[in-house]
Amino acid sequence: MPDDFERMWTDLAPVGRSTASGGYFRQPFTTPERELSAWFVEQCTARGLRVESDDFGNVVGWWDTGSGPAVLTGSHLDSVLDGGAYDGPLGVVSALAAVDLMRARGVVPTRPVGVSVFVEEEGSRFGLACLGSRLATGVLDWDAARVLTDRDGVALGDVVAGGSSSLLASVGTFVELHVEQGRDLVDRGAAVGVASEIWPHGRYRFDFTGAANHAGTTRMEDREDPMLTYAMTVLAANKQARLAGQRATFGRVAVEPNGTNAVPSSVTAWLDARCSTDDALAELVSVISAQASDRASRDGTSLVVTAESVSSSVAFDPALAAAVAADHEGGDWPVIPTQAGHDAGILSAAGIPTAMLFVRNPTGISHSPLEQASIPDCLVGVSALADTLERLTA
Amino acid sequence: MPDDFERMWTDLAPVGRSTASGGYFRQPFTTPERELSAWFVEQCTARGLRVESDDFGNVVGWWDTGSGPAVLTGSHLDSVLDGGAYDGPLGVVSALAAVDLMRARGVVPTRPVGVSVFVEEEGSRFGLACLGSRLATGVLDWDAARVLTDRDGVALGDVVAGGSSSLLASVGTFVELHVEQGRDLVDRGAAVGVASEIWPHGRYRFDFTGAANHAGTTRMEDREDPMLTYAMTVLAANKQARLAGQRATFGRVAVEPNGTNAVPSSVTAWLDARCSTDDALAELVSVISAQASDRASRDGTSLVVTAESVSSSVAFDPALAAAVAADHEGGDWPVIPTQAGHDAGILSAAGIPTAMLFVRNPTGISHSPLEQASIPDCLVGVSALADTLERLTA
C-alpha cells in the first residue's frame, strides 16, 4: 500500500531543512537532494511505476497503461537557498497521490501516464534555471552545460555523467502542479487555478570592476570603488521596475576581497528581471544597464553586463488551459499568469502542449521558509490533478 | 651568516600568494601564516636571538644585550584578504635586517633589543584588528577574545591556547616600521618618514533585515528588501564622508540567502570609518546610521548597528617622534599622520612610548596586490630603523 499524501509530505519535511531558519537547502547533486531523488524512486517502485532515468539526472516513473502519446505530470525536488517546502515537491508528491487517487477511483487511462522529476529547476547551484528540462528537451546542449560551475568552481560535468535523454520521446502532454507564488488565488477565493502564461524573464550578471585600496588611507576622491556603482545600480533597478510596472531584483552579490578595511577590487551581482512582454524586458534591462554604465564612468569603475539566461514569454496552450479549467463542480477554475519560471515553460516552448495547475498560497510568499499551502488546499490540488489526468487520458 | 634583506624578502614572496590575483591570503592560524611564523623563529634562531612566545601566538626574538627597559621593534605577518606583500612583513624583515646592520656596524646596545611579531593585526579572520597586541597589552581580555569567530564559525579559542602574555613586561619603547599606505612621502620626495598620530577609526556592523520572497512573483510595492536599504546606506556613507573630509567605506557584505531569484531576507555589511578627531568619527557614524534607519523605515526593513571595534585617536609620543626624525644627513625626516590602525597604536595607548617609521609607497595603494616599495627605499628603511634603534639604545 503506497504512502498517502500526508505521509509522503511528512517524510520529506526534515530533508535538507535548516534548523536555524526553517528553510530548505536542497541544491542539485548534494546529499539532501540526492536523498529526495532516491525517495522518489522508492515511491515509484512501491506503486509499480517503471523507473526511467536519463543521463542528466531527470527521472520518470511510468504507469504503463493504454497506448499512444503519454501524459506526463510532475515537478522538481531541488530548492533555492533557504527556500520553502512546497516549491517543487508539492508537484511531485501531488502527482504520486493523483496516480493513487485515479487507481482508487478505478480509472484505467487510455494513454500512458508518467510522473517526472527534473533536476536543478531553480538554478541555485549552476546558475541556469530549468537546467534538467532544458537538457531533456534538447534546448540546451550538453557541451554548453557541462562547463557550468557552481560557487565552489565544481563543474556540472564533474557531478553528473551527461549524454542524452529520451524521457520525453513519447510525451504528448505535460501538466505541472505548483504552489502559487503570489496571492491571485487568495484574492479570488479559489484553492486551485490554471496558468495562462509565464512572463519573460532573465538573469544578467553585472561585473563591476574597480581598484582595491586601503579603506583608511585612501582619500575618498582617489577611489575607484565598485561598491558605489553597484549600490546606485540596485536603486536604479528598483526605481525603473516600479516606473515600468515590472520586476527587477538584485538578490545575489559577491565582493572581492570582501574585507572590512579594503575598498573592493570588484563586485559581481546578478539582476533578476521579469516583464509582461519581451520588449518590456529588453527595455528595462537596457535602461538599468545604461544608468549603471553612466555611474561607472563617474566612479572610475568599469562594468560588463552578461545575460546568463533569458526566457521569452511562454503562453500555455490556450485550448488546453480552457479544457483543464472548465466545467467543474463549484465553477471554472481561474486562469492566471505567473512571473515565475517553470520546467512547464521549457516543455511548452519546446512544442509539448502543456498546462499548469496552481495551489493557493495564503502568504503569497515563496522562495522563503514562509511559503505555505494548507493540507486541505493541497488535497484539493491532488484531486484537481487527478481530474485533469483523467480528462487527458479518457 | 643570517640572510640579508633581499634574500629574506625573496623567501617570503611566494607564501600565501594567489596566482590568480598576485595578492596575499595570510590569515592568522592558517597554513601560510603559520609558515611565516615558523620562518620567523628560524631567522631569530639563526641570529642567536632568544625566542619567547606568549599564549596568543605573539613572538619576540630577544637580543639579550645591555640592561634596563628593552627597545622592541617589529610588525605583523598576517595580511588582509588578497593583500599586498609589504603591509606587515616589511616591518618584520626590516627589523631583522636592522639587527644585522647594527651588528655589522659594531654597535653594542646598552639596552636589550627585541624583534616582535603580533598575530591578527588586520582582523581579517576574527574581525578585530590588532588582536594580538590588544591581548599582549591586556587591553582585551582573553575571555572576550576566545569567543570571536571567523566566517566559518570557528572560534579563536579553538585555534590558539590563550592565557596570558609577559612579552611586553620589560619593554620601555616600541618602534614599528611600516610601508606607507598613502602618498604623503611621494609628495614630499622622501624615502622614509615618522608618524605623528593615527586617526580615530572604527568598524560597525550594519544588520539590515527584510523578508525573503520570490524575485519574480512579488510586486515591487509588496517587498521588504534589505538590499535597497543597504544600497542607499553605501551611497550615504560615501557622500557624508566626502562632505566631512573624512573616510567611510563599505567593503564587506554578506547576503542571505544570496540567490539570484530571491529577494534577500537579510544583508549584513561592515562600515569602516576613519576621522581626524574622535568627535568627527562619532558624528559621521551617527549621520550615516540615521540616514540608513530613515531609509529602512521606508523600505519596511529594520536596521541594527553594532560597533565591533572603535579606536580613539592615538598621538604618538611627540618628543620621541621629534628625536627619531631630527638631525639626519640630508635633513629631518617628515612627520606625518596616518589613517591606518597599527599595533603601534595599541602599544602607545597602553602607555608604552612608541614611534613609527614609514617607507615610501610609489602607488600609494595598500591592502591590494598593487601595494609597493622599491628595494632601494626598503634599504633606506632598514638603515633608518637601525639608526633609530642605535639612538634609543645608546
GROMACS .gro file of N, CA, C and O in nm, chain B residues 71-111:
model
  164
  465VAL      N    1   6.412   4.792   2.404
  465VAL     CA    2   6.353   4.856   2.286
  465VAL      C    3   6.302   4.745   2.195
  465VAL      O    4   6.379   4.657   2.155
  466LEU      N    5   6.174   4.750   2.167
  466LEU     CA    6   6.113   4.647   2.084
  466LEU      C    7   6.083   4.705   1.946
  466LEU      O    8   6.040   4.820   1.934
  467THR      N    9   6.107   4.625   1.841
  467THR     CA   10   6.069   4.669   1.706
  467THR      C   11   6.014   4.550   1.629
  467THR      O   12   6.056   4.436   1.650
  468GLY      N   13   5.919   4.575   1.542
  468GLY     CA   14   5.861   4.467   1.463
  468GLY      C   15   5.727   4.508   1.408
  468GLY      O   16   5.692   4.627   1.410
  469SER      N   17   5.653   4.410   1.358
  469SER     CA   18   5.524   4.438   1.297
  469SER      C   19   5.445   4.307   1.293
  469SER      O   20   5.449   4.233   1.393
  470HIS      N   21   5.380   4.277   1.185
  470HIS     CA   22   5.297   4.156   1.179
  470HIS      C   23   5.321   4.083   1.047
  470HIS      O   24   5.377   4.141   0.952
  471LEU      N   25   5.278   3.957   1.039
  471LEU     CA   26   5.299   3.876   0.918
  471LEU      C   27   5.168   3.837   0.851
  471LEU      O   28   5.169   3.781   0.741
  472ASP      N   29   5.055   3.866   0.915
  472ASP     CA   30   4.926   3.834   0.851
  472ASP      C   31   4.892   3.943   0.750
  472ASP      O   32   4.948   4.053   0.753
  473SER      N   33   4.799   3.911   0.659
  473SER     CA   34   4.757   4.006   0.556
  473SER      C   35   4.605   4.021   0.559
  473SER      O   36   4.536   3.938   0.618
  474VAL      N   37   4.555   4.125   0.493
  474VAL     CA   38   4.413   4.128   0.462
  474VAL      C   39   4.387   4.021   0.355
  474VAL      O   40   4.481   3.960   0.305
  475LEU      N   41   4.261   3.999   0.319
  475LEU     CA   42   4.230   3.908   0.210
  475LEU      C   43   4.277   3.971   0.080
  475LEU      O   44   4.240   4.084   0.049
  476ASP      N   45   4.360   3.898   0.006
  476ASP     CA   46   4.411   3.948  -0.122
  476ASP      C   47   4.490   4.079  -0.104
  476ASP      O   48   4.472   4.174  -0.179
  477GLY      N   49   4.577   4.078  -0.002
  477GLY     CA   50   4.653   4.198   0.031
  477GLY      C   51   4.785   4.207  -0.042
  477GLY      O   52   4.816   4.126  -0.131
  478GLY      N   53   4.864   4.308  -0.003
  478GLY     CA   54   4.994   4.330  -0.063
  478GLY      C   55   5.104   4.257   0.013
  478GLY      O   56   5.081   4.196   0.118
  479ALA      N   57   5.226   4.266  -0.040
  479ALA     CA   58   5.340   4.195   0.019
  479ALA      C   59   5.400   4.269   0.138
  479ALA      O   60   5.463   4.207   0.224
  480TYR      N   61   5.381   4.401   0.146
  480TYR     CA   62   5.462   4.484   0.236
  480TYR      C   63   5.396   4.512   0.370
  480TYR      O   64   5.465   4.529   0.471
  481ASP      N   65   5.263   4.520   0.370
  481ASP     CA   66   5.190   4.559   0.491
  481ASP      C   67   5.211   4.452   0.598
  481ASP      O   68   5.146   4.348   0.597
  482GLY      N   69   5.304   4.481   0.693
  482GLY     CA   70   5.336   4.385   0.798
  482GLY      C   71   5.475   4.327   0.780
  482GLY      O   72   5.569   4.365   0.850
  483PRO      N   73   5.492   4.237   0.681
  483PRO     CA   74   5.623   4.171   0.665
  483PRO      C   75   5.739   4.269   0.646
  483PRO      O   76   5.850   4.240   0.690
  484LEU      N   77   5.715   4.385   0.584
  484LEU     CA   78   5.826   4.479   0.565
  484LEU      C   79   5.886   4.520   0.700
  484LEU      O   80   6.008   4.530   0.714
  485GLY      N   81   5.798   4.541   0.801
  485GLY     CA   82   5.846   4.580   0.932
  485GLY      C   83   5.922   4.470   1.004
  485GLY      O   84   6.017   4.496   1.079
  486VAL      N   85   5.883   4.346   0.980
  486VAL     CA   86   5.949   4.232   1.046
  486VAL      C   87   6.085   4.206   0.981
  486VAL      O   88   6.188   4.192   1.049
  487VAL      N   89   6.084   4.199   0.848
  487VAL     CA   90   6.210   4.173   0.776
  487VAL      C   91   6.309   4.288   0.799
  487VAL      O   92   6.429   4.265   0.821
  488SER      N   93   6.260   4.412   0.799
  488SER     CA   94   6.348   4.527   0.823
  488SER      C   95   6.406   4.524   0.963
  488SER      O   96   6.522   4.563   0.986
  489ALA      N   97   6.327   4.477   1.060
  489ALA     CA   98   6.377   4.469   1.198
  489ALA      C   99   6.492   4.368   1.209
  489ALA      O  100   6.596   4.397   1.271
  490LEU      N  101   6.475   4.252   1.145
  490LEU     CA  102   6.584   4.152   1.146
  490LEU      C  103   6.707   4.209   1.074
  490LEU      O  104   6.822   4.195   1.122
  491ALA      N  105   6.684   4.276   0.961
  491ALA     CA  106   6.796   4.332   0.884
  491ALA      C  107   6.863   4.446   0.962
  491ALA      O  108   6.985   4.466   0.951
  492ALA      N  109   6.785   4.521   1.042
  492ALA     CA  110   6.843   4.630   1.120
  492ALA      C  111   6.934   4.575   1.230
  492ALA      O  112   7.039   4.634   1.261
  493VAL      N  113   6.893   4.463   1.290
  493VAL     CA  114   6.980   4.398   1.389
  493VAL      C  115   7.112   4.359   1.323
  493VAL      O  116   7.222   4.383   1.376
  494ASP      N  117   7.101   4.301   1.203
  494ASP     CA  118   7.223   4.263   1.130
  494ASP      C  119   7.311   4.385   1.103
  494ASP      O  120   7.433   4.380   1.118
  495LEU      N  121   7.248   4.494   1.062
  495LEU     CA  122   7.322   4.615   1.028
  495LEU      C  123   7.391   4.674   1.151
  495LEU      O  124   7.508   4.717   1.145
  496MET      N  125   7.319   4.677   1.263
  496MET     CA  126   7.379   4.727   1.388
  496MET      C  127   7.501   4.644   1.425
  496MET      O  128   7.605   4.697   1.463
  497ARG      N  129   7.487   4.513   1.412
  497ARG     CA  130   7.599   4.424   1.446
  497ARG      C  131   7.715   4.446   1.348
  497ARG      O  132   7.832   4.447   1.388
  498ALA      N  133   7.683   4.463   1.221
  498ALA     CA  134   7.787   4.486   1.121
  498ALA      C  135   7.860   4.617   1.149
  498ALA      O  136   7.979   4.631   1.120
  499ARG      N  137   7.786   4.712   1.204
  499ARG     CA  138   7.847   4.841   1.241
  499ARG      C  139   7.924   4.832   1.373
  499ARG      O  140   7.982   4.930   1.418
  500GLY      N  141   7.914   4.718   1.442
  500GLY     CA  142   7.982   4.701   1.571
  500GLY      C  143   7.911   4.769   1.687
  500GLY      O  144   7.969   4.790   1.794
  501VAL      N  145   7.783   4.799   1.667
  501VAL     CA  146   7.705   4.863   1.775
  501VAL      C  147   7.681   4.762   1.888
  501VAL      O  148   7.644   4.648   1.861
  502VAL      N  149   7.701   4.803   2.013
  502VAL     CA  150   7.664   4.720   2.128
  502VAL      C  151   7.560   4.798   2.209
  502VAL      O  152   7.594   4.889   2.283
  503PRO      N  153   7.432   4.764   2.192
  503PRO     CA  154   7.325   4.839   2.261
  503PRO      C  155   7.340   4.830   2.413
  503PRO      O  156   7.382   4.726   2.466
  504THR      N  157   7.305   4.939   2.479
  504THR     CA  158   7.310   4.941   2.626
  504THR      C  159   7.182   4.884   2.685
  504THR      O  160   7.172   4.866   2.807
  505ARG      N  161   7.084   4.859   2.598
  505ARG     CA  162   6.956   4.804   2.644
  505ARG      C  163   6.921   4.685   2.555
  505ARG      O  164   6.959   4.681   2.438
   0.00000   0.00000   0.00000
